[in-house]
CSV table of C-alpha atoms and ligand atoms in Angstrom, one decimal:
chain,number,residue,atom,x,y,z
A,25,UNK,CA,23.7,23.1,20.9
A,26,UNK,CA,22.5,21.1,17.9
A,27,UNK,CA,24.0,17.6,17.7
A,28,UNK,CA,26.3,16.7,14.8
A,29,UNK,CA,28.2,13.7,13.4
A,30,UNK,CA,31.9,14.2,12.7
A,31,UNK,CA,33.2,12.9,9.5
A,32,UNK,CA,37.0,12.7,8.8
A,33,UNK,CA,37.6,12.1,5.1
A,34,UNK,CA,40.6,12.9,2.9
A,35,UNK,CA,42.3,14.7,5.8
A,36,UNK,CA,39.2,17.0,6.2
A,37,UNK,CA,36.9,17.0,9.2
A,38,UNK,CA,33.3,18.1,8.7
A,39,UNK,CA,30.3,18.2,11.0
A,40,UNK,CA,27.0,16.8,9.7
A,41,UNK,CA,23.8,17.9,11.5
A,42,UNK,CA,21.8,15.2,13.3
A,43,UNK,CA,18.0,15.3,12.8
A,44,UNK,CA,15.8,13.7,15.5
A,45,UNK,CA,12.1,12.9,14.8
A,46,UNK,CA,9.2,13.2,17.2
A,47,UNK,CA,9.5,9.4,18.0
A,48,UNK,CA,13.2,9.7,18.6
A,49,UNK,CA,14.4,8.4,15.2
A,50,UNK,CA,17.8,9.8,14.3
A,51,UNK,CA,19.3,10.7,11.0
A,52,UNK,CA,22.6,12.2,9.8
A,53,UNK,CA,21.7,15.0,7.5
A,54,UNK,CA,23.9,14.7,4.4
A,55,UNK,CA,22.4,17.5,2.4
A,56,UNK,CA,25.7,19.3,2.3
A,57,UNK,CA,28.0,16.3,2.1
A,58,UNK,CA,28.8,16.5,-1.7
A,59,UNK,CA,29.4,20.3,-1.5
A,60,UNK,CA,31.7,19.9,1.4
A,61,UNK,CA,33.6,16.7,0.4
A,62,UNK,CA,32.8,15.8,-3.2
A,63,UNK,CA,31.5,12.4,-1.8
A,64,UNK,CA,27.9,11.1,-2.1
A,65,UNK,CA,26.4,8.3,0.0
A,66,UNK,CA,25.6,5.0,-1.7
A,67,UNK,CA,22.6,3.0,-0.4
A,68,UNK,CA,21.0,0.6,-3.1
A,69,UNK,CA,17.3,0.3,-2.2
A,70,UNK,CA,17.5,3.2,0.2
A,71,UNK,CA,17.2,0.9,3.2
A,72,UNK,CA,19.3,3.3,5.3
A,73,UNK,CA,18.3,6.5,3.6
A,74,UNK,CA,15.4,8.8,4.6
A,75,UNK,CA,14.0,10.6,1.5
A,76,UNK,CA,12.0,13.1,3.6
A,77,UNK,CA,10.6,14.0,7.0
A,78,UNK,CA,7.0,13.1,7.3
A,79,UNK,CA,4.1,13.7,9.7
A,80,UNK,CA,1.8,11.0,8.2
A,81,UNK,CA,2.7,7.5,9.5
A,82,UNK,CA,5.1,6.2,12.1
A,83,UNK,CA,6.5,2.6,12.0
A,84,UNK,CA,8.8,1.1,14.6
A,85,UNK,CA,9.9,-1.9,12.5
A,86,UNK,CA,11.7,-3.6,15.4
A,87,UNK,CA,8.7,-3.4,17.8
A,88,UNK,CA,6.0,-3.9,15.1
A,89,UNK,CA,4.4,-0.5,15.9
A,90,UNK,CA,2.3,1.3,13.2
A,91,UNK,CA,0.5,4.6,13.8
A,92,UNK,CA,-1.4,6.9,11.4
A,93,UNK,CA,-1.0,10.5,12.4
A,94,UNK,CA,0.0,9.3,15.9
A,95,UNK,CA,-3.0,6.9,16.3
A,96,UNK,CA,-2.1,3.2,16.9
A,97,UNK,CA,-3.4,1.0,14.1
A,98,UNK,CA,-5.0,-1.3,16.6
A,99,UNK,CA,-7.2,1.6,17.9
A,100,UNK,CA,-8.2,2.7,14.5
A,101,UNK,CA,-9.0,-0.9,13.5
A,102,UNK,CA,-11.3,-1.1,16.5
A,103,UNK,CA,-12.9,2.3,16.6
A,104,UNK,CA,-12.6,4.0,13.1
A,105,UNK,CA,-13.9,3.3,9.6
A,106,UNK,CA,-11.9,3.3,6.4
A,107,UNK,CA,-13.3,6.7,5.3
A,108,UNK,CA,-12.8,8.3,8.7
A,109,UNK,CA,-9.2,7.0,8.6
A,110,UNK,CA,-8.8,8.3,5.1
A,111,UNK,CA,-9.8,11.7,6.2
A,112,UNK,CA,-7.4,11.5,9.1
A,113,UNK,CA,-4.5,10.6,6.8
A,114,UNK,CA,-5.3,13.1,4.1
A,115,UNK,CA,-6.3,16.1,6.3
A,116,UNK,CA,-3.9,15.4,9.1
A,117,UNK,CA,-6.5,15.3,12.0
A,118,UNK,CA,-9.4,13.3,13.2
A,119,UNK,CA,-12.4,14.8,11.3
A,120,UNK,CA,-15.3,16.3,13.2
A,121,UNK,CA,-18.7,14.9,12.5
A,122,UNK,CA,-19.3,17.9,10.2
A,123,UNK,CA,-15.9,17.5,8.4
A,124,UNK,CA,-16.5,13.8,7.9
A,125,UNK,CA,-20.0,14.6,6.5
A,126,UNK,CA,-18.5,17.0,4.0
A,127,UNK,CA,-15.9,14.5,3.0
A,128,UNK,CA,-18.5,11.7,2.6
A,129,UNK,CA,-20.8,13.9,0.5
A,130,UNK,CA,-18.0,15.0,-1.7
A,131,UNK,CA,-17.2,11.3,-2.3
A,132,UNK,CA,-20.9,10.5,-3.0
A,133,UNK,CA,-21.0,13.4,-5.5
A,134,UNK,CA,-17.9,12.2,-7.4
A,135,UNK,CA,-18.7,8.5,-7.4
A,136,UNK,CA,-19.9,8.3,-11.0
A,137,UNK,CA,-17.2,8.1,-13.7
A,138,UNK,CA,-17.4,9.5,-17.2
A,139,UNK,CA,-18.9,6.8,-19.6
A,140,UNK,CA,-15.9,7.5,-21.8
A,141,UNK,CA,-13.6,6.0,-19.1
A,142,UNK,CA,-15.8,2.9,-18.9
A,143,UNK,CA,-15.2,2.6,-22.6
A,144,UNK,CA,-11.5,2.5,-22.0
A,145,UNK,CA,-12.2,-0.6,-19.9
A,146,UNK,CA,-14.3,-2.2,-22.6
A,147,UNK,CA,-11.3,-1.8,-24.9
A,148,UNK,CA,-9.4,-4.3,-22.7
A,149,UNK,CA,-9.6,-8.0,-23.2
A,150,UNK,CA,-11.8,-9.5,-20.4
A,151,UNK,CA,-8.8,-11.5,-19.1
A,152,UNK,CA,-6.5,-8.4,-19.0
A,153,UNK,CA,-4.6,-7.8,-15.8
A,154,UNK,CA,-6.9,-5.8,-13.5
A,155,UNK,CA,-3.9,-3.7,-12.4
A,156,UNK,CA,-3.2,-2.8,-16.0
A,157,UNK,CA,-6.8,-1.6,-16.3
A,158,UNK,CA,-6.6,0.3,-13.0
A,159,UNK,CA,-3.4,2.2,-13.8
A,160,UNK,CA,-4.8,3.1,-17.2
A,161,UNK,CA,-8.1,4.3,-15.8
A,162,UNK,CA,-6.5,6.3,-13.0
A,163,UNK,CA,-4.3,8.1,-15.5
A,164,UNK,CA,-7.3,8.3,-17.9
A,165,UNK,CA,-9.1,10.3,-15.3
A,166,UNK,CA,-6.8,13.2,-16.2
A,167,UNK,CA,-8.5,13.3,-19.6
A,168,UNK,CA,-11.9,13.8,-18.1
A,169,UNK,CA,-10.8,16.2,-15.3
A,170,UNK,CA,-8.5,18.7,-16.9
A,171,UNK,CA,-9.0,20.9,-13.7
A,172,UNK,CA,-6.7,18.3,-12.0
A,173,UNK,CA,-3.8,19.2,-14.2
A,174,UNK,CA,-3.1,22.7,-12.9
A,175,UNK,CA,-4.2,22.4,-9.3
A,176,UNK,CA,-1.9,24.2,-6.9
A,177,UNK,CA,-4.0,22.4,-4.3
A,178,UNK,CA,-6.5,25.3,-4.2
A,179,UNK,CA,-9.2,22.7,-4.6
A,180,UNK,CA,-7.2,19.8,-3.2
A,181,UNK,CA,-10.2,18.6,-1.1
A,182,UNK,CA,-12.4,18.3,-4.2
A,183,UNK,CA,-9.7,16.6,-6.3
A,184,UNK,CA,-8.6,14.2,-3.6
A,185,UNK,CA,-12.3,13.3,-2.9
A,186,UNK,CA,-12.7,12.6,-6.6
A,187,UNK,CA,-9.9,10.1,-6.5
A,188,UNK,CA,-11.2,8.3,-3.4
A,189,UNK,CA,-14.6,8.2,-5.0
A,190,UNK,CA,-13.7,7.1,-8.5
A,191,UNK,CA,-11.1,4.5,-7.6
A,192,UNK,CA,-14.0,2.6,-5.9
A,193,UNK,CA,-16.2,2.9,-9.0
A,194,UNK,CA,-13.4,1.9,-11.3
A,195,UNK,CA,-12.3,-1.1,-9.2
A,196,UNK,CA,-15.9,-2.4,-9.2
A,197,UNK,CA,-16.2,-1.8,-13.0
A,198,UNK,CA,-12.9,-3.6,-13.6
A,199,UNK,CA,-14.2,-6.6,-11.7
A,200,UNK,CA,-17.5,-6.5,-13.7
A,201,UNK,CA,-15.5,-6.3,-16.9
A,202,UNK,CA,-13.3,-9.2,-15.9
A,203,UNK,CA,-16.4,-11.4,-15.4
A,204,UNK,CA,-18.1,-10.2,-18.6
A,205,UNK,CA,-20.8,-8.1,-16.9
A,206,UNK,CA,-21.7,-4.5,-17.4
A,207,UNK,CA,-20.7,-2.0,-14.7
A,208,UNK,CA,-23.3,-1.2,-12.2
A,209,UNK,CA,-24.4,2.4,-12.1
A,210,UNK,CA,-23.6,3.9,-8.6
A,211,UNK,CA,-26.9,5.8,-8.9
A,212,UNK,CA,-28.7,2.4,-9.0
A,213,UNK,CA,-27.5,1.7,-5.5
A,214,UNK,CA,-29.7,3.3,-2.8
A,215,UNK,CA,-28.5,4.1,0.6
A,216,UNK,CA,-27.4,7.2,2.5
A,217,UNK,CA,-24.0,8.6,2.0
A,218,UNK,CA,-22.3,7.6,5.2
A,219,UNK,CA,-18.7,6.9,6.2
A,220,UNK,CA,-19.6,3.3,7.0
A,221,UNK,CA,-21.2,2.8,3.6
A,222,UNK,CA,-18.2,3.3,1.4
A,223,UNK,CA,-17.2,-0.3,1.4
A,224,UNK,CA,-20.7,-1.8,1.4
A,225,UNK,CA,-21.5,0.3,-1.7
A,226,UNK,CA,-18.2,-1.0,-3.3
A,227,UNK,CA,-19.2,-4.6,-2.7
A,228,UNK,CA,-22.7,-3.8,-4.1
A,229,UNK,CA,-21.2,-2.2,-7.2
A,230,UNK,CA,-19.1,-5.4,-7.6
A,231,UNK,CA,-21.5,-8.2,-6.9
A,232,UNK,CA,-24.9,-6.4,-7.5
A,233,UNK,CA,-26.3,-7.2,-4.1
A,234,UNK,CA,-26.0,-5.6,-0.6
A,235,UNK,CA,-23.3,-7.4,1.4
A,236,UNK,CA,-23.9,-8.7,4.9
A,237,UNK,CA,-22.8,-6.1,7.5
A,238,UNK,CA,-20.0,-8.3,8.8
A,239,UNK,CA,-18.6,-8.8,5.3
A,240,UNK,CA,-18.7,-5.0,4.6
A,241,UNK,CA,-17.0,-4.4,7.9
A,242,UNK,CA,-14.3,-6.9,7.3
A,243,UNK,CA,-13.4,-5.4,3.9
A,244,UNK,CA,-13.6,-1.9,5.4
A,245,UNK,CA,-11.0,-3.1,8.0
A,246,UNK,CA,-8.8,-4.4,5.2
A,247,UNK,CA,-9.0,-1.1,3.4
A,248,UNK,CA,-8.2,0.8,6.7
A,249,UNK,CA,-5.2,-1.5,7.5
A,250,UNK,CA,-3.8,-0.8,4.0
A,251,UNK,CA,-4.4,2.9,4.0
A,252,UNK,CA,-0.8,4.0,4.4
A,253,UNK,CA,2.6,2.6,5.3
A,254,UNK,CA,5.1,5.5,5.2
A,255,UNK,CA,7.8,5.4,2.5
A,256,UNK,CA,7.0,2.0,1.0
A,257,UNK,CA,7.8,1.4,-2.7
A,258,UNK,CA,4.5,2.7,-4.1
A,259,UNK,CA,4.2,5.7,-1.7
A,260,UNK,CA,7.8,6.7,-2.6
A,261,UNK,CA,6.9,6.4,-6.3
A,262,UNK,CA,4.0,8.7,-5.7
A,263,UNK,CA,6.2,11.2,-4.0
A,264,UNK,CA,8.9,10.9,-6.7
A,265,UNK,CA,6.4,11.6,-9.5
A,266,UNK,CA,4.7,14.3,-7.4
A,267,UNK,CA,8.0,16.0,-6.8
A,268,UNK,CA,8.1,16.8,-10.6
A,269,UNK,CA,4.8,18.6,-10.0
A,270,UNK,CA,2.9,15.9,-11.9
A,271,UNK,CA,-0.7,16.0,-10.9
A,272,UNK,CA,-2.3,13.9,-8.2
A,273,UNK,CA,-4.0,11.4,-10.6
A,274,UNK,CA,-0.8,10.8,-12.6
A,275,UNK,CA,1.3,10.4,-9.4
A,276,UNK,CA,-1.2,7.8,-8.0
A,277,UNK,CA,-1.4,6.0,-11.4
A,278,UNK,CA,2.4,5.6,-11.1
A,279,UNK,CA,2.0,4.3,-7.5
A,280,UNK,CA,-0.5,1.7,-8.8
A,281,UNK,CA,2.2,0.4,-11.1
A,282,UNK,CA,4.7,0.2,-8.3
A,283,UNK,CA,2.2,-1.7,-6.1
A,284,UNK,CA,1.6,-4.2,-8.8
A,285,UNK,CA,5.0,-6.0,-8.2
A,286,UNK,CA,4.9,-9.4,-6.5
A,287,UNK,CA,7.4,-8.2,-3.9
A,288,UNK,CA,5.0,-5.4,-2.9
A,289,UNK,CA,1.2,-5.2,-3.3
A,290,UNK,CA,1.2,-8.2,-5.8
A,291,UNK,CA,2.2,-10.5,-2.9
A,292,UNK,CA,-1.4,-11.0,-1.9
A,293,UNK,CA,-2.0,-12.6,-5.2
A,294,UNK,CA,1.1,-14.8,-5.0
A,295,UNK,CA,0.5,-16.1,-1.5
A,296,UNK,CA,-3.0,-17.1,-2.5
A,297,UNK,CA,-1.6,-18.9,-5.5
A,298,UNK,CA,0.8,-20.7,-3.2
A,299,UNK,CA,-1.9,-21.7,-0.7
A,300,UNK,CA,-4.1,-23.0,-3.6
A,301,UNK,CA,-1.2,-24.9,-5.1
A,302,UNK,CA,-0.4,-26.6,-1.7
A,303,UNK,CA,-4.1,-27.5,-1.3
A,304,UNK,CA,-4.7,-28.7,-4.9
A,305,UNK,CA,-1.6,-30.8,-5.1
A,306,UNK,CA,-1.9,-32.0,-1.5
A,307,UNK,CA,1.6,-30.8,-0.6
A,308,UNK,CA,2.6,-31.1,3.0
A,309,UNK,CA,3.1,-27.5,4.3
A,310,UNK,CA,6.3,-28.7,6.0
A,311,UNK,CA,7.6,-30.0,2.7
A,312,UNK,CA,6.6,-26.7,1.0
A,313,UNK,CA,8.7,-24.8,3.6
A,314,UNK,CA,11.6,-27.1,2.8
A,315,UNK,CA,11.5,-25.7,-0.8
A,316,UNK,CA,11.5,-22.2,0.6
A,317,UNK,CA,14.6,-22.9,2.7
A,318,UNK,CA,16.3,-24.4,-0.4
A,319,UNK,CA,15.5,-21.1,-2.0
A,320,UNK,CA,13.4,-22.7,-4.7
A,321,UNK,CA,10.7,-20.1,-4.1
A,322,UNK,CA,9.8,-17.5,-1.5
A,323,UNK,CA,6.9,-17.8,1.0
A,324,UNK,CA,4.8,-14.8,-0.1
A,325,UNK,CA,3.1,-12.9,2.6
A,326,UNK,CA,6.2,-13.5,4.8
A,327,UNK,CA,9.0,-11.1,5.4
A,328,UNK,CA,9.1,-7.4,5.0
A,329,UNK,CA,11.4,-4.7,3.8
A,330,UNK,CA,11.5,-3.1,7.3
A,331,UNK,CA,9.5,-5.1,9.8
A,332,UNK,CA,11.7,-7.3,11.8
A,333,UNK,CA,8.8,-8.4,13.9
A,334,UNK,CA,5.2,-9.5,13.3
A,335,UNK,CA,3.4,-6.9,11.0
A,336,UNK,CA,0.8,-5.5,13.4
A,337,UNK,CA,-1.7,-5.5,10.5
A,338,UNK,CA,-1.1,-9.3,10.0
A,339,UNK,CA,-1.9,-9.9,13.6
A,340,UNK,CA,-5.3,-8.0,13.3
A,341,UNK,CA,-6.1,-9.8,10.0
A,342,UNK,CA,-5.1,-13.2,11.3
A,343,UNK,CA,-7.9,-12.8,13.9
A,344,UNK,CA,-10.3,-11.2,11.4
A,345,UNK,CA,-9.9,-14.1,9.0
A,346,UNK,CA,-11.1,-16.5,11.8
A,347,UNK,CA,-14.0,-14.2,12.7
A,348,UNK,CA,-15.2,-13.5,9.1
A,349,UNK,CA,-15.1,-17.2,8.1
A,350,UNK,CA,-17.0,-18.1,11.2
A,351,UNK,CA,-19.6,-15.4,10.7
A,352,UNK,CA,-20.0,-16.5,7.1
A,353,UNK,CA,-20.1,-20.1,8.1
A,354,UNK,CA,-17.3,-20.7,5.7
A,355,UNK,CA,-14.4,-23.1,6.5
A,356,UNK,CA,-11.5,-22.5,4.1
A,357,UNK,CA,-8.8,-25.2,4.0
A,358,UNK,CA,-6.4,-22.5,2.9
A,359,UNK,CA,-6.7,-20.9,6.3
A,360,UNK,CA,-5.6,-24.1,8.0
A,361,UNK,CA,-2.7,-24.4,5.6
A,362,UNK,CA,-1.7,-20.7,6.3
A,363,UNK,CA,-1.9,-21.4,10.0
A,364,UNK,CA,0.3,-24.5,9.6
A,365,UNK,CA,2.9,-22.6,7.5
A,366,UNK,CA,3.0,-19.8,10.1
A,367,UNK,CA,3.3,-22.2,13.0
A,368,UNK,CA,6.2,-24.2,11.4
A,369,UNK,CA,8.0,-21.2,10.0
A,370,UNK,CA,8.0,-19.2,13.3
A,371,UNK,CA,9.6,-22.3,15.0
A,372,UNK,CA,12.2,-22.7,12.3
A,373,UNK,CA,15.6,-21.0,12.5
A,374,UNK,CA,15.7,-20.2,8.8
A,375,UNK,CA,12.8,-17.8,9.3
A,376,UNK,CA,13.5,-16.7,12.9
A,377,UNK,CA,17.2,-15.9,12.1
A,378,UNK,CA,16.1,-13.8,9.1
A,379,UNK,CA,13.3,-12.2,11.2
A,380,UNK,CA,10.7,-13.3,8.7
A,381,UNK,CA,7.2,-12.9,10.0
A,382,UNK,CA,3.7,-12.8,8.4
A,383,UNK,CA,3.0,-9.4,6.7
A,384,UNK,CA,-0.2,-7.7,5.8
A,385,UNK,CA,-0.7,-9.9,2.8
A,386,UNK,CA,-0.5,-13.3,4.5
A,387,UNK,CA,-4.1,-13.4,5.7
A,388,UNK,CA,-5.8,-10.6,3.7
A,389,UNK,CA,-6.4,-12.8,0.7
A,390,UNK,CA,-8.2,-15.5,2.7
A,391,UNK,CA,-10.7,-12.9,3.8
A,392,UNK,CA,-11.2,-11.5,0.4
A,393,UNK,CA,-11.6,-15.0,-1.1
A,394,UNK,CA,-14.3,-15.8,1.4
A,395,UNK,CA,-16.2,-12.7,0.2
A,396,UNK,CA,-16.0,-14.0,-3.4
A,397,UNK,CA,-13.3,-11.6,-4.6
A,398,UNK,CA,-11.2,-13.4,-7.3
A,399,UNK,CA,-7.5,-13.6,-6.6
A,400,UNK,CA,-6.5,-11.4,-9.5
A,401,UNK,CA,-8.5,-8.6,-8.0
A,402,UNK,CA,-6.7,-8.6,-4.6
A,403,UNK,CA,-4.0,-6.1,-5.6
A,404,UNK,CA,-6.7,-3.8,-7.0
A,405,UNK,CA,-8.4,-3.8,-3.6
A,406,UNK,CA,-5.0,-3.1,-2.0
A,407,UNK,CA,-4.8,0.0,-4.2
A,408,UNK,CA,-8.3,1.1,-3.2
A,409,UNK,CA,-7.2,0.9,0.5
A,410,UNK,CA,-3.9,2.6,-0.2
A,411,UNK,CA,-5.3,5.5,-2.1
A,412,UNK,CA,-5.7,7.8,0.9
A,413,UNK,CA,-2.0,7.2,1.9
A,414,UNK,CA,-0.8,8.0,-1.6
A,415,UNK,CA,-2.9,11.2,-1.6
A,416,UNK,CA,-1.5,12.2,1.8
A,417,UNK,CA,2.1,11.5,0.7
A,418,UNK,CA,1.6,13.4,-2.6
A,419,UNK,CA,0.1,16.4,-0.7
A,420,UNK,CA,3.0,16.4,1.8
A,421,UNK,CA,5.7,16.3,-0.8
A,422,UNK,CA,4.0,19.3,-2.6
A,423,UNK,CA,3.4,21.2,0.7
A,424,UNK,CA,7.1,20.7,1.7
A,425,UNK,CA,8.0,22.7,-1.5
A,426,UNK,CA,11.2,20.6,-1.8
A,427,UNK,CA,13.3,20.0,-4.9
A,428,UNK,CA,12.5,17.5,-7.6
A,429,UNK,CA,13.6,14.0,-6.4
A,430,UNK,CA,16.9,13.3,-8.3
A,431,UNK,CA,19.1,10.6,-6.7
A,432,UNK,CA,22.8,10.5,-7.6
A,433,UNK,CA,24.7,7.4,-8.7
A,434,UNK,CA,28.3,6.1,-8.9
A,435,UNK,CA,29.1,5.4,-12.6
A,436,UNK,CA,30.8,2.0,-13.1
A,437,UNK,CA,30.5,1.8,-16.9
A,438,UNK,CA,33.1,2.1,-19.8
A,439,UNK,CA,35.4,5.1,-19.6
A,440,UNK,CA,36.1,7.7,-22.3
A,441,UNK,CA,35.4,5.6,-25.5
A,442,UNK,CA,36.2,6.9,-29.0
A,443,UNK,CA,33.4,6.5,-31.5
A,444,UNK,CA,34.5,4.8,-34.8
B,520,SDX,C1,4.2,-5.1,1.3
B,520,SDX,O1,7.4,-1.5,2.3
B,520,SDX,C2,6.2,-1.7,2.8
B,520,SDX,O2,5.8,-1.1,3.8
B,520,SDX,C3,5.4,-2.6,2.0
B,520,SDX,C4,4.0,-3.0,2.5
B,520,SDX,C5,3.1,-1.8,2.5
B,520,SDX,O3,2.1,-1.7,3.3
B,520,SDX,O4,3.3,-0.9,1.7
B,520,SDX,O5,4.1,-3.4,3.9
B,520,SDX,C6,3.3,-4.0,1.7
B,520,SDX,O6,4.8,-5.0,0.2
B,520,SDX,C7,4.5,-6.2,2.2
B,520,SDX,C8,5.5,-7.2,1.6
B,520,SDX,C9,4.9,-8.1,0.6
B,520,SDX,N1,5.8,-8.9,-0.1
B,520,SDX,C10,5.9,-10.3,0.1
B,520,SDX,O7,5.2,-10.9,0.9
B,520,SDX,C11,6.9,-11.0,-0.9
B,520,SDX,C12,7.7,-12.0,-0.1
B,520,SDX,N2,8.6,-11.3,0.8
B,520,SDX,C13,9.9,-11.1,0.3
B,520,SDX,O8,10.1,-11.2,-1.1
B,520,SDX,C14,10.7,-10.1,1.1
B,520,SDX,O9,10.5,-10.4,2.4
B,520,SDX,C15,10.5,-8.7,0.8
B,520,SDX,C16,10.7,-8.3,-0.6
B,520,SDX,C17,9.2,-8.2,1.2
B,520,SDX,C18,11.6,-7.9,1.6
B,520,SDX,O10,12.8,-8.5,1.3
B,520,SDX,P1,14.2,-7.7,1.6
B,520,SDX,O11,14.0,-6.8,2.8
B,520,SDX,O12,14.7,-7.2,0.4
B,520,SDX,O13,15.0,-8.9,2.2
B,520,SDX,P2,15.9,-9.8,1.3
B,520,SDX,O14,15.2,-10.1,0.0
B,520,SDX,O15,17.2,-9.2,1.3
B,520,SDX,O16,15.9,-11.2,2.2
B,520,SDX,C19,16.7,-11.3,3.3
B,520,SDX,C20,16.8,-12.8,3.5
B,520,SDX,C21,17.2,-13.5,2.2
B,520,SDX,O17,17.9,-14.8,2.6
B,520,SDX,P3,19.5,-14.8,2.6
B,520,SDX,O18,20.0,-14.3,1.3
B,520,SDX,O19,19.9,-13.9,3.8
B,520,SDX,O20,19.8,-16.3,2.8
B,520,SDX,O21,15.5,-13.4,3.8
B,520,SDX,C22,15.1,-14.2,2.8
B,520,SDX,C23,15.9,-13.9,1.6
B,520,SDX,O22,16.0,-15.0,0.7
B,520,SDX,N3,13.7,-13.9,2.6
B,520,SDX,C24,12.7,-14.8,2.4
B,520,SDX,C25,11.5,-14.1,2.3
B,520,SDX,N4,11.8,-12.8,2.4
B,520,SDX,C26,13.1,-12.7,2.6
B,520,SDX,N5,12.8,-16.2,2.2
B,520,SDX,C27,11.7,-16.8,2.0
B,520,SDX,N6,10.4,-16.2,1.9
B,520,SDX,C28,10.4,-14.9,2.0
B,520,SDX,N7,9.2,-14.3,1.9
């Protein structure tokens, strides 16, 4: 007997079906609520509302658990590569060596971007926001790949590989433009097309020289940890746009814009600005936190829309920051400040009572900074890492053949005006 929830409203009693997920999550299915009662639910920010069922990523926000297609993030961080994890997310299973090879070769084939697209970049001022350039270029891809516009996913593998390939080339070209240097032709970078080379090649397209293996590995880990995070703001945006049957490139360009916000992917820029300000002005971290508690500003990289525990990605990156700086023989005062902020905040009831812990952004910037990535490029690199997740979410919303996303509202504006 299927479980139901009983709702007594306006003298009526209705039974609403209960949906249970594979990890025991429970939902009251309100699909028929309005038809049966005339009522809708109201949930600003959708914090209690599931927009879909999904097989991609599972998060237990209370326990700080994160799994991609059932695999714990800690295991993937230790054993997988970004590209292998991208294939897992996009295709729904761990790729065989042959499948991975096919994926890697497709990406190698599609790495070059049309020179016309690079001209779009040249049209931007050097100091333009890298996220403005990225969203413009991702959407601009539609102009050079009209085949994308009408895909019914018959060539999904080719199209999704194009996006994974070109976002890397575009991100590197955006960096080069922002420092007044010409883009580096991917063809000029030797090296076999291998899963582990995706990130090393990216760094080479950015900085013009082959990175140390430990640096490439650290950035590959950052990309892997950012690859998906279920129905976060940018993934939900991607699904929302994809539900109108907009093409993959347009849906991911929309997701780039959602990620840009300082409350979401833009937080990795804000936390770095905060750490640099504390260091430059010699502010005592304890005093800085006093300002946070007086609500003068937020501590970026802390808190989360759903985690009420330590973000498992932050735990991994906290250790990686230590290891990368040690391997590069870099000592960054900002890491010490971040450690102090974390130590004091996690002992302070203001943060503990609100269940505010470090999130994925708190330590990622320190690692990217050690590699020479400028702060304003951090969210672009977040987008490179999140691209497989957006692609997987877009494919799922299309495969589910659902209705176009169209939330309801409760109108509270002026009633029945007469127009003079
Ligand atoms: C990402 O959704 C995802 O999965 C996102 C993401 C992903 O992988 O896609 O994980 C990536 O976006 C991580 C989050 C990055 N953002 C930041 O680091 C920005 C700083 N964090 C906050 O702005 C905040 O924590 C949010 C926006 C992330 C979440 O905030 P909520 O859930 O909307 O919580 P809230 O704003 O209602 O805050 C609850 C209380 C408030 O205090 P009171 O009104 O109860 O007194 O906690 C306080 C807030 O003022 N609070 C903070 C705080 N975050 C929340 N106080 C100080 N510093 C903070 N960072």
